[in-house]
Coordinates of C-alpha atoms in Angstrom, one line a residue:
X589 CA -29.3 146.3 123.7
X590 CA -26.5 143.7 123.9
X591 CA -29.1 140.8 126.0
X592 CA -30.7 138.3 124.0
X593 CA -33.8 136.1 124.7
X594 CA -34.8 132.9 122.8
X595 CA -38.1 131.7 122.9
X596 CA -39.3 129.5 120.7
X597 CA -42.7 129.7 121.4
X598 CA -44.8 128.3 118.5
X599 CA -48.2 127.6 120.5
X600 CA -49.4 130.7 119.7
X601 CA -49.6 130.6 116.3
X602 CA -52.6 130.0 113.7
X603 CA -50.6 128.5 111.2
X604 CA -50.0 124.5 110.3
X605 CA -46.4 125.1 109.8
X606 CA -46.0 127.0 113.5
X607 CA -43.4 124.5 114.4
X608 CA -41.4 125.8 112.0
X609 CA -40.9 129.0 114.2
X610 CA -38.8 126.8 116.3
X611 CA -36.7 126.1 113.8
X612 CA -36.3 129.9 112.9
X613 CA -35.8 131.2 116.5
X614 CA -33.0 128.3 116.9
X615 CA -31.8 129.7 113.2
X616 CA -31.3 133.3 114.6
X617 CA -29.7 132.4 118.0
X618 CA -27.0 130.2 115.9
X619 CA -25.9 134.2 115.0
X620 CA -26.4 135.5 118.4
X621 CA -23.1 136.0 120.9
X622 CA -23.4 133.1 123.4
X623 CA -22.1 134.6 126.5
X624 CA -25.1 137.3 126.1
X625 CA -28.0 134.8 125.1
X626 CA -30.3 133.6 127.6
X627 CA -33.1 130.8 126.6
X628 CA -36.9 130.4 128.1
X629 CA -37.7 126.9 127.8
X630 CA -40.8 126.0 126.0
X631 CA -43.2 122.7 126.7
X632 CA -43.2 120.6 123.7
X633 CA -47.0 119.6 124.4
X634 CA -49.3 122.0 123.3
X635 CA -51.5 122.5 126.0
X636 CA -54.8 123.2 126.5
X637 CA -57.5 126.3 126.5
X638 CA -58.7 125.8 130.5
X639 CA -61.9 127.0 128.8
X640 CA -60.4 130.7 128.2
X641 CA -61.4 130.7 124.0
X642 CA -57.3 130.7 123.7
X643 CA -55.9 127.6 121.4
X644 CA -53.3 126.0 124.1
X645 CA -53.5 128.5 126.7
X646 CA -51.7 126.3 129.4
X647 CA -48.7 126.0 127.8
X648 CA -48.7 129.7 126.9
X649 CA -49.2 131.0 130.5
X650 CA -45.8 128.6 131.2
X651 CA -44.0 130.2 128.9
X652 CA -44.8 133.8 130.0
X653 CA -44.4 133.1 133.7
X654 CA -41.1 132.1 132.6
X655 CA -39.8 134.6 130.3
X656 CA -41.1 137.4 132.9
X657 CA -39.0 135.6 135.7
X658 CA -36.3 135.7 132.9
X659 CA -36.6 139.3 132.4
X660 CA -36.4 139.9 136.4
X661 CA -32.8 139.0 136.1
X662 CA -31.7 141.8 135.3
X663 CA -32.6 145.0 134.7
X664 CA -30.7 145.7 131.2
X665 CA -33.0 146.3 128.4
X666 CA -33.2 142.4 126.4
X667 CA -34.2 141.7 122.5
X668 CA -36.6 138.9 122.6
X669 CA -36.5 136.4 119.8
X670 CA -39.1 134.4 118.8
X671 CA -41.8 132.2 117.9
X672 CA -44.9 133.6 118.1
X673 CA -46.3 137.5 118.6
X674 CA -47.2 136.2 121.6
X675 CA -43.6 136.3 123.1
X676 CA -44.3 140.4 122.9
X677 CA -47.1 140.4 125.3
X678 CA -45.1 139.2 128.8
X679 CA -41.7 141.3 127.3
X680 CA -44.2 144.4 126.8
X681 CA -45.2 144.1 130.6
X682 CA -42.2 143.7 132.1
X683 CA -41.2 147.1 129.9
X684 CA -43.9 148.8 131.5
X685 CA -43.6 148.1 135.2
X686 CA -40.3 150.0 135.1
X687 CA -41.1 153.1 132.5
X688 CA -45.3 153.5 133.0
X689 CA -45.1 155.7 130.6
X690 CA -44.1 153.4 127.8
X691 CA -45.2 153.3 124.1
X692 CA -45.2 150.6 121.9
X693 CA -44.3 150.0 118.3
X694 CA -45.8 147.2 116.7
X695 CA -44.6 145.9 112.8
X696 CA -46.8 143.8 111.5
X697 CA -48.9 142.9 108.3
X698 CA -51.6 142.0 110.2
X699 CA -53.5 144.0 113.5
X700 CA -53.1 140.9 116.2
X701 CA -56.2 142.8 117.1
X702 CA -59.0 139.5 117.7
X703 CA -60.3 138.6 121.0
X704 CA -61.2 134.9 122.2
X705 CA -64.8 136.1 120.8
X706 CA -63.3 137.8 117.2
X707 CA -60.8 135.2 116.4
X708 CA -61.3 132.9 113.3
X709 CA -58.6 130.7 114.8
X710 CA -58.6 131.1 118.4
X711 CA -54.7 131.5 118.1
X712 CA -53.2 133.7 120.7
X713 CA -51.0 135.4 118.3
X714 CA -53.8 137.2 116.1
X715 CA -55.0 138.8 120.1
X716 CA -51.7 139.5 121.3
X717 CA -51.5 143.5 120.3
X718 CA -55.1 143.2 122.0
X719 CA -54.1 141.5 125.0
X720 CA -51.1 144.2 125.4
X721 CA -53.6 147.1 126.0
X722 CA -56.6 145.0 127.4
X723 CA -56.6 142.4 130.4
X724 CA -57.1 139.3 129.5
X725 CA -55.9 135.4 130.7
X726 CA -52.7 135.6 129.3
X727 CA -49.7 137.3 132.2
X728 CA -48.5 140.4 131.0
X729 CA -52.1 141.6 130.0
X730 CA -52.9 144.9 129.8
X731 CA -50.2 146.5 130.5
X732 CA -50.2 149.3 128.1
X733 CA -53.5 152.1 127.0
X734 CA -54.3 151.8 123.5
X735 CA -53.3 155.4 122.7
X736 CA -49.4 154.8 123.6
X737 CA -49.6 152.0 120.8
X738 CA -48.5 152.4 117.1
X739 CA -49.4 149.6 114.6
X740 CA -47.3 149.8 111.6
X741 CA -47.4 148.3 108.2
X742 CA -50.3 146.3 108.7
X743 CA -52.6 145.1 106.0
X744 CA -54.3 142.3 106.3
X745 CA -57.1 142.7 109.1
X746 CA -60.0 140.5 110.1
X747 CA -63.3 142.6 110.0
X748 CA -63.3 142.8 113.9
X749 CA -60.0 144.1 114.1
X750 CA -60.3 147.1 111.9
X751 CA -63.7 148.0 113.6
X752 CA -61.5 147.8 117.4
X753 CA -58.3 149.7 115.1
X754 CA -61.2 152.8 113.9
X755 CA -62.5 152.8 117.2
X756 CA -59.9 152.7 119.4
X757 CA -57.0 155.0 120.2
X758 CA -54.8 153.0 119.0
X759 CA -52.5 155.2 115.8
X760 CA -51.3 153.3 113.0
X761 CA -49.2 153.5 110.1
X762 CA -49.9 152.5 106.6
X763 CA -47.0 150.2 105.2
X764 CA -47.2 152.8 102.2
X765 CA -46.6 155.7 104.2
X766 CA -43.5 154.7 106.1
X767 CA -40.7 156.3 103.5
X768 CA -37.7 157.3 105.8
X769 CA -40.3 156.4 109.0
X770 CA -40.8 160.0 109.8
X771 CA -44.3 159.3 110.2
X772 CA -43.9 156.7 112.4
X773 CA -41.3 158.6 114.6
X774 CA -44.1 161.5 114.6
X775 CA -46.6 158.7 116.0
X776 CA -44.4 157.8 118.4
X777 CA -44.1 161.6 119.9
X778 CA -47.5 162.0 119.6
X779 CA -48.2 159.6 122.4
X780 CA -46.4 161.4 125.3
X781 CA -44.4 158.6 126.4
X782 CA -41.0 158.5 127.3
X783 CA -39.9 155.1 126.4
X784 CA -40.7 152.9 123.7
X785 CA -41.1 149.1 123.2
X786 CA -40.1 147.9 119.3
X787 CA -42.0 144.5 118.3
X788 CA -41.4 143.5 114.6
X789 CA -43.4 140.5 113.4
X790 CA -41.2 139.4 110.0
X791 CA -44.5 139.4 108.0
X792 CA -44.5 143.0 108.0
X793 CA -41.6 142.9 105.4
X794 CA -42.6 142.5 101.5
X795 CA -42.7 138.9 100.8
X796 CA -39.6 139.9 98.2
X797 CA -37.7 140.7 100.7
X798 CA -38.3 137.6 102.9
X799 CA -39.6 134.5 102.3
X800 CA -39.7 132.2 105.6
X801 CA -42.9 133.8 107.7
X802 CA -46.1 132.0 108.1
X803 CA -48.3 134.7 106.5
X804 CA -46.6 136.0 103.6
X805 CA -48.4 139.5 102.9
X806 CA -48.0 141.4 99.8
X807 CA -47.1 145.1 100.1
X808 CA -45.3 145.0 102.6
X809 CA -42.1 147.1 104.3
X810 CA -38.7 146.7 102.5
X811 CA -35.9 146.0 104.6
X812 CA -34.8 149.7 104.1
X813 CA -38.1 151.3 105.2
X814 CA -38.0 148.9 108.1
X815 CA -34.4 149.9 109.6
X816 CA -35.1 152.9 108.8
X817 CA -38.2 153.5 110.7
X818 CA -36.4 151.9 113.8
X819 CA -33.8 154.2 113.5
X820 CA -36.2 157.1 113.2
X821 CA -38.1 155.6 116.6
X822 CA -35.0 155.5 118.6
X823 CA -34.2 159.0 117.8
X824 CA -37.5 159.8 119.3
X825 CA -37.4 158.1 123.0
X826 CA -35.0 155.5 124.3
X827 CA -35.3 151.6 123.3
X828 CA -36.2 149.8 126.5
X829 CA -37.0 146.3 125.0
X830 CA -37.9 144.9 121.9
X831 CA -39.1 141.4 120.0
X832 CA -38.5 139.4 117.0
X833 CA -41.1 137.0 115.6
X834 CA -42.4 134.9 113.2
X835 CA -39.7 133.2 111.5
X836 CA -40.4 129.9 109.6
X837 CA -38.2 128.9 107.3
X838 CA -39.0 125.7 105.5
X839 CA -35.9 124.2 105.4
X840 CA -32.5 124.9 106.9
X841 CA -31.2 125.9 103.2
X842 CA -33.8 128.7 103.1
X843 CA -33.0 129.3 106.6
X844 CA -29.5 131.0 105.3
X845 CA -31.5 132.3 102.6
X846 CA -33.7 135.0 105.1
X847 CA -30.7 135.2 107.9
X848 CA -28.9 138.2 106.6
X849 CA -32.0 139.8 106.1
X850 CA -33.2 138.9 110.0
X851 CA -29.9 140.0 111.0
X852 CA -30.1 143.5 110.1
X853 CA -33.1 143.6 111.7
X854 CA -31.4 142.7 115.0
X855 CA -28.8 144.9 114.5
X856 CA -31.1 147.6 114.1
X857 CA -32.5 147.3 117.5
X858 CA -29.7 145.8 119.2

């Protein structure tokens, strides 16, 4: 993938820094090629939840209405950088209306699994692996059945999220199994699809290994076992899209600090 996306969604997120994922998207597009960078502006108000249990669901729906009309450009493959998780969800439909038989990889330390009902927070980005396989408010929901999703690395779920992740078809990963990321490449062929969507929250990495996320999560991935789990999942099936999200550095010192790191990352799925 050589098309870039920046989206510096931050409405979506639970946290009281989430502005700082601003500050992190702008961060990584400093390091991005110009001429092949596109930008989806975001509203600087919050927004509102129109009564849909979402934390500033109008300014949300804005943004996805516009990165989808973004994505329509053209049809190569983009790398969306975010913000939120919730940058994924529009990205992940688009993906899907032109390869139906799409599977999705999602890092993360946490499932993203809450519903307007489940959530402690009400934040669109602990729903939006939810809102990916079920339709919700949000454009872009639904787009994908729960058994051509693989959650990866994730280890820190709310009670209603690991009762949806045990009973649903959704396959998952354990951030301790992922060694060389066989296992997740055998995931990945086990759902039949032939085409695959990468979405890496940051947080899925070990807190050693990066400091500037929201939701540091101990136990986590280390940047080899994440590269080379992406490597072992483009193997598998093609790469037809893919997201970054999640970085919030505190200052612009530690910024530099996490960039080589984040860069790798990109390069691995670029």
């Amino acid at each position: 993938m050589t098309r870039f996306v920046v989206v510096p969604q931050w409405q979506g997120s639970p946290a009281a820094r989430a502005m700082l994922l601003v500050d992190g998207a702008e961060a990584i597009a400093g390091d991005l090629p110009r001429a092949a960078t596109a930008r989806v502006e975001v509203p600087a108000e919050a927004g509102e939840a129109l009564e849909t249990g979402i934390r500033r669901f109008s300014a949300l729906s804005r943004v996805a209405d516009a990165l989808t009309a973004e994505l329509a450009v053209s049809d190569e493959p983009a790398l969306i950088i975010g913000g939120d998780c919730g940058v994924a969800v529009p990205a992940i439909a688009q993906a899907s209306a032109r390869h139906p038989d799409l599977a999705v990889v999602w890092f993360d330390a946490h499932g993203d699994l809450n519903t307007p009902a489940t959530s402690p927070s009400g934040a669109f980005a602990g729903m939006a692996l939810r809102a990916v396989h079920e339709s919700g408010p949000v454009p872009g929901s639904g787009a994908v059945i729960a058994d051509r999703l693989v959650l990866v690395g994730a280890r820190d779920l709310d009670p209603g999220e690991a009762v949806h992740l045990a009973e649903s078809d959704i396959r998952s990963v354990a951030a301790d199994a992922i060694g060389d990321g066989a296992a997740v490449a055998a995931a990945v062929a086990a759902t039949g699809a032939d085409a695959v969507y990468i979405h890496v929250d940051l947080d899925v990495l070990d807190p050693a290994e990066l400091t500037g996320v929201t939701q540091p999560t101990p136990f986590g991935l280390t940047l080899r076992e994440l590269t080379a789990a992406i490597a072992a999942v483009r193997r598998t099936l093609p790469l037809v899209g893919a997201s970054i999200a999640g970085f919030a550095p505190a200052s612009p010192a530690a910024a530099v600090d996490d960039l080589g790191t984040i860069l790798r990352v990109v390069g691995a799925l670029a």
